[in-house]
Every structure is written in structure tokens, then in C-alpha cells.
mmCIF file of C-alpha atoms in Angstrom:
data_model
loop_
_atom_site.group_PDB
_atom_site.id
_atom_site.type_symbol
_atom_site.label_atom_id
_atom_site.label_comp_id
_atom_site.label_asym_id
_atom_site.label_seq_id
_atom_site.Cartn_x
_atom_site.Cartn_y
_atom_site.Cartn_z
ATOM 1 C CA MET A 5 3.414 -135.215 -46.048
ATOM 2 C CA ALA A 6 6.635 -135.144 -43.345
ATOM 3 C CA LEU A 7 9.107 -135.923 -46.319
ATOM 4 C CA SER A 8 7.321 -132.806 -47.717
ATOM 5 C CA THR A 9 8.131 -130.435 -45.312
ATOM 6 C CA PHE A 10 11.863 -132.145 -44.807
ATOM 7 C CA LEU A 11 12.201 -131.133 -48.630
ATOM 8 C CA SER A 12 10.620 -127.886 -48.415
ATOM 9 C CA LEU A 13 12.911 -127.403 -45.330
ATOM 10 C CA PHE A 14 16.042 -127.985 -46.855
ATOM 11 C CA LYS A 15 15.338 -125.939 -50.105
ATOM 12 C CA LEU A 16 14.888 -123.017 -47.875
ATOM 13 C CA SER A 17 18.537 -123.886 -45.862
ATOM 14 C CA THR A 18 20.005 -124.699 -48.704
ATOM 15 C CA PHE A 19 19.019 -121.524 -50.118
ATOM 16 C CA LEU A 20 19.472 -118.868 -47.409
ATOM 17 C CA LEU A 21 23.308 -121.180 -47.009
ATOM 18 C CA CYS A 22 23.213 -119.655 -50.968
ATOM 19 C CA LEU A 23 22.368 -116.146 -49.588
ATOM 20 C CA LEU A 24 24.596 -115.949 -46.671
ATOM 21 C CA ILE A 25 27.615 -117.317 -48.688
ATOM 22 C CA LEU A 26 26.561 -114.759 -51.677
ATOM 23 C CA SER A 27 26.416 -111.699 -49.164
ATOM 24 C CA GLY A 28 29.966 -112.854 -47.878
ATOM 25 C CA THR A 29 31.351 -112.675 -50.670
ATOM 26 C CA THR A 30 29.853 -108.902 -51.914
ATOM 27 C CA SER A 31 30.030 -106.966 -48.761
ATOM 28 C CA GLY A 32 33.615 -108.937 -47.859
ATOM 29 C CA GLN A 33 35.424 -108.828 -44.005
ATOM 30 C CA LEU A 34 38.633 -108.441 -42.834
ATOM 31 C CA SER A 35 40.431 -110.704 -41.479
ATOM 32 C CA ALA A 36 44.197 -111.788 -39.844
ATOM 33 C CA ASN A 37 44.236 -115.016 -42.603
ATOM 34 C CA PHE A 38 42.493 -112.852 -45.319
ATOM 35 C CA TYR A 39 45.610 -114.004 -47.655
ATOM 36 C CA ALA A 40 47.158 -117.205 -45.895
ATOM 37 C CA ARG A 41 46.173 -119.463 -48.507
ATOM 38 C CA THR A 42 46.590 -117.277 -51.389
ATOM 39 C CA CYS A 43 49.838 -115.148 -50.587
ATOM 40 C CA PRO A 44 51.440 -116.881 -47.020
ATOM 41 C CA ASN A 45 54.436 -115.675 -47.059
ATOM 42 C CA PHE A 46 53.620 -111.689 -48.072
ATOM 43 C CA ARG A 47 53.924 -110.065 -44.348
ATOM 44 C CA SER A 48 57.750 -111.472 -44.074
ATOM 45 C CA ILE A 49 57.707 -109.920 -47.217
ATOM 46 C CA ILE A 50 56.510 -106.708 -45.950
ATOM 47 C CA THR A 51 57.707 -106.651 -42.887
ATOM 48 C CA ARG A 52 61.610 -106.875 -44.348
ATOM 49 C CA ALA A 53 60.884 -104.579 -47.311
ATOM 50 C CA VAL A 54 60.099 -101.753 -44.645
ATOM 51 C CA ASN A 55 63.071 -103.118 -42.483
ATOM 52 C CA THR A 56 65.141 -102.396 -45.742
ATOM 53 C CA ALA A 57 63.974 -98.774 -46.063
ATOM 54 C CA VAL A 58 64.029 -97.796 -42.342
ATOM 55 C CA SER A 59 67.792 -99.286 -41.501
ATOM 56 C CA ASN A 60 68.196 -97.302 -45.614
ATOM 57 C CA GLU A 61 66.521 -93.923 -43.467
ATOM 58 C CA ALA A 62 64.953 -93.750 -40.438
ATOM 59 C CA ARG A 63 63.016 -90.942 -41.138
ATOM 60 C CA MET A 64 61.367 -93.602 -44.030
ATOM 61 C CA GLY A 65 59.685 -95.128 -41.283
ATOM 62 C CA ALA A 66 56.737 -91.904 -40.550
ATOM 63 C CA SER A 67 56.493 -91.203 -43.724
ATOM 64 C CA LEU A 68 55.126 -94.779 -44.047
ATOM 65 C CA LEU A 69 52.949 -94.292 -41.029
ATOM 66 C CA ARG A 70 51.781 -91.395 -42.414
ATOM 67 C CA LEU A 71 50.843 -92.432 -45.630
ATOM 68 C CA HIS A 72 48.362 -94.724 -44.444
ATOM 69 C CA PHE A 73 46.991 -91.973 -42.162
ATOM 70 C CA HIS A 74 46.893 -89.894 -45.348
ATOM 71 C CA ASP A 75 45.161 -92.456 -47.572
ATOM 72 C CA CYS A 76 42.732 -93.873 -44.605
ATOM 73 C CA PHE A 77 41.456 -89.937 -43.665
ATOM 74 C CA VAL A 78 40.676 -89.476 -47.207
ATOM 75 C CA ASN A 79 37.225 -91.601 -48.399
ATOM 76 C CA GLY A 80 38.512 -94.785 -45.929
ATOM 77 C CA CYS A 81 41.423 -97.188 -46.427
ATOM 78 C CA ASP A 82 41.440 -97.811 -50.257
ATOM 79 C CA GLY A 83 44.773 -96.928 -51.619
ATOM 80 C CA SER A 84 43.499 -93.739 -52.828
ATOM 81 C CA VAL A 85 46.605 -91.950 -51.943
ATOM 82 C CA LEU A 86 48.475 -93.785 -54.152
ATOM 83 C CA LEU A 87 47.584 -92.862 -57.143
ATOM 84 C CA ASP A 88 49.168 -90.846 -59.644
ATOM 85 C CA ASP A 89 47.388 -87.669 -62.164
ATOM 86 C CA THR A 90 47.131 -88.831 -65.690
ATOM 87 C CA ALA A 91 45.725 -86.896 -68.156
ATOM 88 C CA ASN A 92 42.001 -88.055 -67.376
ATOM 89 C CA PHE A 93 42.544 -88.245 -63.721
ATOM 90 C CA THR A 94 42.861 -86.039 -60.879
ATOM 91 C CA GLY A 95 44.458 -87.924 -57.689
ATOM 92 C CA GLU A 96 45.146 -86.780 -53.891
ATOM 93 C CA LYS A 97 48.944 -85.684 -54.410
ATOM 94 C CA THR A 98 48.418 -82.626 -55.520
ATOM 95 C CA ALA A 99 46.525 -81.593 -52.593
ATOM 96 C CA GLY A 100 47.513 -79.339 -50.459
ATOM 97 C CA PRO A 101 48.555 -81.421 -47.677
ATOM 98 C CA ASN A 102 50.486 -83.690 -49.741
ATOM 99 C CA SER A 103 52.339 -81.897 -51.871
ATOM 100 C CA ASN A 104 55.870 -81.655 -51.848
ATOM 101 C CA SER A 105 54.994 -83.703 -48.418
ATOM 102 C CA ILE A 106 53.948 -86.486 -48.245
ATOM 103 C CA ARG A 107 56.497 -89.463 -49.639
ATOM 104 C CA GLY A 108 57.337 -93.097 -49.129
ATOM 105 C CA PHE A 109 55.938 -94.284 -52.612
ATOM 106 C CA ASN A 110 59.260 -95.869 -54.493
ATOM 107 C CA VAL A 111 59.070 -98.086 -51.403
ATOM 108 C CA ILE A 112 55.346 -99.576 -51.874
ATOM 109 C CA ASP A 113 56.297 -99.790 -54.915
ATOM 110 C CA THR A 114 59.336 -102.235 -54.232
ATOM 111 C CA ILE A 115 56.726 -103.639 -51.820
ATOM 112 C CA LYS A 116 54.037 -104.592 -54.706
ATOM 113 C CA THR A 117 56.811 -105.433 -57.290
ATOM 114 C CA GLN A 118 58.164 -108.227 -54.261
ATOM 115 C CA LEU A 119 54.206 -109.608 -54.054
ATOM 116 C CA GLU A 120 53.371 -109.732 -58.118
ATOM 117 C CA SER A 121 55.636 -112.018 -58.245
ATOM 118 C CA GLN A 122 54.481 -114.137 -55.380
ATOM 119 C CA CYS A 123 51.395 -113.878 -55.494
ATOM 120 C CA PRO A 124 50.371 -111.708 -59.471
ATOM 121 C CA GLY A 125 46.850 -109.520 -58.630
ATOM 122 C CA VAL A 126 46.350 -111.001 -54.861
ATOM 123 C CA VAL A 127 47.321 -108.469 -51.905
ATOM 124 C CA SER A 128 46.180 -104.962 -52.393
ATOM 125 C CA CYS A 129 47.742 -101.661 -52.236
ATOM 126 C CA ALA A 130 45.379 -100.505 -48.860
ATOM 127 C CA ASP A 131 46.818 -103.779 -46.970
ATOM 128 C CA ILE A 132 50.254 -103.154 -47.448
ATOM 129 C CA LEU A 133 50.114 -99.711 -46.504
ATOM 130 C CA SER A 134 48.166 -100.756 -43.364
ATOM 131 C CA THR A 135 51.116 -103.243 -42.865
ATOM 132 C CA ALA A 136 53.963 -100.829 -44.128
ATOM 133 C CA ALA A 137 52.435 -98.820 -41.349
ATOM 134 C CA ARG A 138 52.598 -101.125 -38.562
ATOM 135 C CA ASP A 139 55.825 -102.149 -39.812
ATOM 136 C CA SER A 140 57.691 -99.041 -39.149
ATOM 137 C CA VAL A 141 56.212 -98.069 -36.146
ATOM 138 C CA VAL A 142 58.303 -101.314 -34.458
ATOM 139 C CA ALA A 143 61.241 -101.076 -36.359
ATOM 140 C CA LEU A 144 61.585 -98.148 -34.890
ATOM 141 C CA GLY A 145 60.896 -99.193 -31.265
ATOM 142 C CA GLY A 146 57.786 -98.677 -31.216
ATOM 143 C CA PRO A 147 54.403 -100.944 -30.293
ATOM 144 C CA SER A 148 52.739 -103.189 -32.354
ATOM 145 C CA TRP A 149 48.620 -103.806 -33.371
ATOM 146 C CA ASN A 150 46.662 -106.918 -34.894
ATOM 147 C CA VAL A 151 46.229 -105.934 -38.650
ATOM 148 C CA VAL A 152 43.642 -107.311 -40.939
ATOM 149 C CA PHE A 153 43.304 -107.465 -44.326
ATOM 150 C CA GLY A 154 41.037 -107.673 -46.918
ATOM 151 C CA ARG A 155 40.802 -104.048 -48.149
ATOM 152 C CA ARG A 156 40.581 -103.386 -51.905
ATOM 153 C CA ASP A 157 42.017 -100.694 -53.774
ATOM 154 C CA SER A 158 39.898 -97.657 -54.448
ATOM 155 C CA THR A 159 39.644 -96.951 -58.472
ATOM 156 C CA THR A 160 38.685 -92.806 -58.317
ATOM 157 C CA ALA A 161 40.505 -90.342 -55.737
ATOM 158 C CA SER A 162 39.226 -87.132 -54.440
ATOM 159 C CA LEU A 163 41.289 -83.721 -54.222
ATOM 160 C CA SER A 164 38.843 -82.338 -52.761
ATOM 161 C CA ALA A 165 38.711 -83.948 -49.848
ATOM 162 C CA ALA A 166 42.066 -85.003 -49.474
ATOM 163 C CA ASN A 167 41.771 -80.835 -48.853
ATOM 164 C CA SER A 168 38.821 -81.145 -46.921
ATOM 165 C CA ASN A 169 39.342 -83.664 -44.689
ATOM 166 C CA LEU A 170 42.982 -83.739 -43.567
ATOM 167 C CA PRO A 171 43.729 -81.443 -40.341
ATOM 168 C CA GLY A 172 46.962 -78.877 -41.274
ATOM 169 C CA PRO A 173 49.815 -77.907 -39.241
ATOM 170 C CA GLY A 174 48.271 -74.619 -37.707
ATOM 171 C CA SER A 175 44.992 -76.192 -36.848
ATOM 172 C CA SER A 176 43.717 -75.540 -32.970
ATOM 173 C CA LEU A 177 42.864 -78.202 -30.244
ATOM 174 C CA SER A 178 39.366 -77.446 -31.304
ATOM 175 C CA ALA A 179 39.799 -78.330 -35.113
ATOM 176 C CA LEU A 180 41.468 -81.146 -34.028
ATOM 177 C CA ILE A 181 38.741 -82.314 -32.153
ATOM 178 C CA SER A 182 36.371 -81.886 -34.624
ATOM 179 C CA SER A 183 38.285 -83.323 -37.636
ATOM 180 C CA PHE A 184 38.979 -86.890 -35.643
ATOM 181 C CA SER A 185 35.748 -86.684 -34.424
ATOM 182 C CA ASN A 186 34.678 -86.566 -38.186
ATOM 183 C CA LYS A 187 36.009 -89.419 -39.038
ATOM 184 C CA GLY A 188 35.307 -91.417 -35.494
ATOM 185 C CA PHE A 189 37.425 -91.048 -33.419
ATOM 186 C CA THR A 190 37.204 -89.747 -29.717
ATOM 187 C CA ALA A 191 39.670 -86.438 -28.287
ATOM 188 C CA ASN A 192 41.381 -89.426 -26.890
ATOM 189 C CA GLU A 193 42.043 -91.402 -29.524
ATOM 190 C CA MET A 194 43.311 -87.481 -30.954
ATOM 191 C CA VAL A 195 46.104 -87.396 -29.036
ATOM 192 C CA ALA A 196 46.918 -90.700 -28.867
ATOM 193 C CA LEU A 197 47.774 -90.785 -32.697
ATOM 194 C CA SER A 198 49.563 -87.654 -32.719
ATOM 195 C CA GLY A 199 52.365 -88.838 -30.277
ATOM 196 C CA ALA A 200 53.536 -90.406 -34.161
ATOM 197 C CA HIS A 201 55.247 -87.303 -34.369
ATOM 198 C CA THR A 202 57.781 -88.939 -31.702
ATOM 199 C CA ILE A 203 59.194 -89.689 -34.821
ATOM 200 C CA GLY A 204 59.745 -88.108 -38.349
ATOM 201 C CA GLN A 205 60.375 -84.395 -39.600
ATOM 202 C CA ALA A 206 58.674 -81.735 -40.839
ATOM 203 C CA ARG A 207 59.009 -78.994 -43.380
ATOM 204 C CA CYS A 208 60.069 -74.665 -42.355
ATOM 205 C CA THR A 209 56.893 -73.543 -44.157
ATOM 206 C CA THR A 210 54.809 -76.071 -42.083
ATOM 207 C CA PHE A 211 56.723 -74.098 -38.518
ATOM 208 C CA ARG A 212 57.744 -70.674 -39.715
ATOM 209 C CA ASN A 213 54.918 -68.530 -38.077
ATOM 210 C CA ARG A 214 55.454 -70.838 -34.851
ATOM 211 C CA ILE A 215 58.977 -70.596 -34.190
ATOM 212 C CA TYR A 216 59.145 -66.334 -35.295
ATOM 213 C CA ASN A 217 55.424 -65.404 -34.137
ATOM 214 C CA GLU A 218 54.422 -67.548 -31.345
ATOM 215 C CA ASN A 219 54.820 -67.500 -27.148
ATOM 216 C CA ASN A 220 54.178 -70.204 -25.769
ATOM 217 C CA ILE A 221 57.391 -71.726 -26.961
ATOM 218 C CA ASN A 222 60.626 -72.625 -25.593
ATOM 219 C CA ALA A 223 62.978 -69.856 -26.590
ATOM 220 C CA SER A 224 66.319 -71.559 -26.583
ATOM 221 C CA PHE A 225 64.552 -74.190 -28.712
ATOM 222 C CA ALA A 226 63.422 -71.530 -30.957
ATOM 223 C CA THR A 227 66.623 -70.420 -31.613
ATOM 224 C CA SER A 228 67.921 -74.081 -32.453
ATOM 225 C CA VAL A 229 65.530 -74.165 -35.197
ATOM 226 C CA ARG A 230 65.128 -70.875 -36.812
ATOM 227 C CA ARG A 231 68.578 -71.413 -37.489
ATOM 228 C CA ASN A 232 67.512 -74.073 -40.404
ATOM 229 C CA CYS A 233 64.747 -71.941 -41.123
ATOM 230 C CA PRO A 234 64.833 -68.595 -42.106
ATOM 231 C CA SER A 235 62.319 -65.525 -41.883
ATOM 232 C CA SER A 236 62.061 -66.287 -45.806
ATOM 233 C CA GLY A 237 63.487 -68.838 -48.033
ATOM 234 C CA GLY A 238 64.182 -72.434 -46.818
ATOM 235 C CA ASP A 239 60.810 -73.340 -47.338
ATOM 236 C CA ASN A 240 61.509 -77.587 -47.976
ATOM 237 C CA ASN A 241 64.258 -77.185 -44.756
ATOM 238 C CA LEU A 242 63.679 -80.409 -42.658
ATOM 239 C CA SER A 243 63.441 -79.999 -38.607
ATOM 240 C CA PRO A 244 62.777 -82.963 -36.303
ATOM 241 C CA LEU A 245 59.162 -83.289 -34.878
ATOM 242 C CA ASP A 246 60.901 -83.984 -31.498
ATOM 243 C CA SER A 247 63.790 -84.281 -30.014
ATOM 244 C CA THR A 248 64.198 -88.020 -30.437
ATOM 245 C CA PRO A 249 62.995 -88.347 -34.354
ATOM 246 C CA VAL A 250 64.065 -91.797 -35.114
ATOM 247 C CA THR A 251 63.114 -93.219 -32.155
ATOM 248 C CA PHE A 252 59.297 -94.587 -31.426
ATOM 249 C CA ASP A 253 58.916 -93.545 -27.573
ATOM 250 C CA ASN A 254 56.698 -90.814 -25.972
ATOM 251 C CA ARG A 255 59.271 -87.872 -25.958
ATOM 252 C CA TYR A 256 57.052 -86.344 -28.252
ATOM 253 C CA PHE A 257 55.136 -85.497 -25.201
ATOM 254 C CA SER A 258 58.019 -84.278 -23.119
ATOM 255 C CA ASP A 259 58.477 -81.842 -25.233
ATOM 256 C CA LEU A 260 54.679 -80.942 -25.773
ATOM 257 C CA ILE A 261 55.150 -79.774 -21.622
ATOM 258 C CA ASN A 262 58.174 -78.137 -22.167
ATOM 259 C CA GLN A 263 56.987 -76.002 -24.967
ATOM 260 C CA ARG A 264 59.168 -77.370 -27.424
ATOM 261 C CA GLY A 265 55.991 -78.452 -30.395
ATOM 262 C CA LEU A 266 57.338 -78.231 -34.096
ATOM 263 C CA LEU A 267 53.552 -77.577 -35.109
ATOM 264 C CA HIS A 268 51.298 -74.755 -33.690
ATOM 265 C CA SER A 269 48.965 -78.204 -33.994
ATOM 266 C CA ASP A 270 51.523 -79.618 -32.030
ATOM 267 C CA GLN A 271 51.842 -77.484 -28.953
ATOM 268 C CA GLU A 272 47.848 -76.976 -29.039
ATOM 269 C CA LEU A 273 47.602 -80.307 -27.010
ATOM 270 C CA PHE A 274 49.827 -78.783 -24.621
ATOM 271 C CA ASN A 275 48.390 -75.021 -24.187
ATOM 272 C CA GLY A 276 46.065 -74.948 -21.376
ATOM 273 C CA GLY A 277 42.929 -76.644 -22.519
ATOM 274 C CA SER A 278 41.066 -79.803 -22.346
ATOM 275 C CA ALA A 279 44.235 -82.116 -23.458
ATOM 276 C CA ASP A 280 46.880 -81.196 -20.947
ATOM 277 C CA ALA A 281 46.160 -84.008 -18.658
ATOM 278 C CA GLN A 282 46.260 -86.712 -21.083
ATOM 279 C CA VAL A 283 50.045 -85.081 -22.528
ATOM 280 C CA ARG A 284 51.255 -84.978 -18.800
ATOM 281 C CA THR A 285 49.867 -88.931 -19.033
ATOM 282 C CA TYR A 286 51.561 -90.347 -21.690
ATOM 283 C CA SER A 287 54.811 -88.017 -21.496
ATOM 284 C CA SER A 288 55.381 -90.359 -17.330
ATOM 285 C CA ASN A 289 53.651 -93.384 -18.968
ATOM 286 C CA PRO A 290 55.236 -94.733 -22.102
ATOM 287 C CA ALA A 291 53.027 -97.834 -21.794
ATOM 288 C CA THR A 292 50.805 -96.041 -21.355
ATOM 289 C CA PHE A 293 50.918 -94.179 -24.468
ATOM 290 C CA SER A 294 51.966 -97.201 -26.484
ATOM 291 C CA ARG A 295 48.855 -99.138 -25.720
ATOM 292 C CA ASP A 296 46.661 -96.518 -26.638
ATOM 293 C CA PHE A 297 48.606 -95.814 -29.892
ATOM 294 C CA ALA A 298 48.202 -99.210 -30.892
ATOM 295 C CA SER A 299 44.060 -98.867 -30.213
ATOM 296 C CA ALA A 300 43.680 -96.015 -32.375
ATOM 297 C CA MET A 301 46.106 -97.728 -35.158
ATOM 298 C CA VAL A 302 43.701 -100.449 -35.091
ATOM 299 C CA LYS A 303 40.966 -98.369 -35.827
ATOM 300 C CA MET A 304 42.815 -96.356 -38.443
ATOM 301 C CA GLY A 305 42.769 -99.246 -40.582
ATOM 302 C CA ASN A 306 39.501 -99.792 -39.945
ATOM 303 C CA LEU A 307 37.999 -96.983 -41.655
ATOM 304 C CA SER A 308 36.011 -97.526 -44.191
ATOM 305 C CA PRO A 309 37.804 -100.199 -46.069
ATOM 306 C CA LEU A 310 36.595 -101.288 -49.824
ATOM 307 C CA THR A 311 35.835 -105.503 -49.319
ATOM 308 C CA GLY A 312 34.573 -108.043 -51.500
ATOM 309 C CA SER A 313 33.744 -107.324 -54.913
ATOM 310 C CA SER A 314 34.436 -103.404 -54.059
ATOM 311 C CA GLY A 315 36.938 -101.618 -55.823
ATOM 312 C CA GLN A 316 40.016 -103.738 -57.157
ATOM 313 C CA VAL A 317 43.374 -105.413 -56.503
ATOM 314 C CA ARG A 318 45.804 -102.765 -57.855
ATOM 315 C CA THR A 319 48.790 -105.291 -59.781
ATOM 316 C CA ASN A 320 50.264 -101.255 -59.916
ATOM 317 C CA CYS A 321 49.958 -99.204 -56.624
ATOM 318 C CA ARG A 322 49.616 -95.974 -58.808
ATOM 319 C CA ARG A 323 47.087 -96.739 -61.028
ATOM 320 C CA THR A 324 43.901 -98.981 -61.777
ATOM 321 C CA ASN A 325 43.981 -101.874 -63.534
#
């Protein structure tokens, strides 16, 4: 009787263990050691490629960071933003916030090619994006954070979600708070993540109305920016998002206090509203900003990833397998 009971319990425990293993395979889980056996050198490959790209063009660091954001805010961190349109497929690249705006695809292609030569079909495009974003910030003097891996790539994309989920340069403070809240971020995390605009540049078409028609702007700053952004034409002319656009620091917040925010959405963070105090804190405490930004980026990278048997690992980030 005792032996029979033991065998029954043994069979039950074995069955439950199999279910647990199967469940783990199906649902998956992000892990710092996900590629430890299958592609142990993947981090150094990505870091080296990012450092080379940023060394060749500092602005590329901001572009790779933004690419990760534009991926994760549309149906999660699944690499969908990288998919090209085809005759039978519409991706996200032609969405209003992305068209003629997001860039860095060639850097991702280079990284993917190098990884495929070392460990074919192993490292996902979504994981490349999350790692490249972190490495870009570090390359420009910003903080690092722990990136976990195991994301898989989507076989679909959503043009409509890209158009509706990504906050625009004309957004109000309340719209920014709402947009980030819809993705699970607090208002404080939204302000911290907006600090990504301490690097990079923006196109004239995104800030023309501000420099010609808004009053909460430093007059000399507006005059200087107008030189490269006429009232008509020159839509793609670039201006820096803060006064140190190739260094990841807290200057963005100091500029806001001095009414030198380039985008309307930037200056909304310091315009007599609920975010003013946090902007002041970050402008005087760079370490606090760096800590909060890094923490929010960890959260960003965990937005609805595909794991386990969901999605795929694309061999070419621009198209499904």
C-alpha cells in the first residue's frame, strides 16, 4: 500500500514537473543569462557596433534610443518597428511619428548580420534594440542599466497603433501623462524618460510653430533657432534638442527652466504645471535624473515582450522568416 502510494505520488510529481517545464517553454521569461550558452559573445558584438556607429555620428546614439522607444510603445518590445512594408504587408515605418523621422536601421542590420555569422537564428531583433539603446546612452556619457533578454520578434505590426500610441511633439502635459499612463508609467517616470531629449536633434517641422508662435520661449533662443528653421520650407533642417546634444546629461532640464525647450511637448514639462518641481530637481541633481532614467528604461524594456514560443527570431530584422 505504501509502495503504491509512493509510486502514485512519484508519477504525479513527475507529471507536474513536466507541466512546469512545458509552461516555462511556452510562456518564457526574460533573463540576464538567456544567451549564456547559445551566443555568449552577443553583448560585446552589439556594444562594439554601437560604439562604432556613435563614434562615426554622435546623433546615432539618440536615434537608436528613440528606435527602442518607438518599438516598445507600439504593442510592446517586439521588433515590429523594424519591419519593412511589402506588397502584402504594412509595417509601422510610414506612421506619422515614424515617417522620415526614425532612423538607425542600418546599424541594426549591421549588428544582426554580425550576430547571424556567430550564432545563427539565436538573438532576436527586439533584444538587439533593447541592448543598443542602453549601449547608446552609455556611449554618450549616460547611465547604464541591467538589460534582460529572451524577447522574440513579432510577425505583425500595427500602423494604427503607431499613429495613436506615440506622443507627438505638440502634446500637452496632460496628454503626455495620459500617453505614458496607458503604458503603465507614472507621471514621474514620464518626466524621467523625457530626459532622453538631452541627446539628439529634431526636424524643423516638429518645432516651427513653437519658435514662431509661442510666448513661453526665450527670445534669443527662438531667434537663434529660426536661422535654421524658416517660417516655410526647410522642414527637415535639424536643431539640437538641448544645448549639449551629444552628451547624455541633465542639461535638458536646465534648458526647460530657462524656457529653451525646443519642442512644445518639452516645454510643457516646465510651464507652471505639476511637473515643474521634478524638472527643478533633475536640473540640480544629475545623479537623481540618471538613476530615475535608468530605472524607467528597465521598465520600458519589459513592455509586453513576446517570449517562449510566441513570435520568432528573425534572421533579417526587416522581414519575417
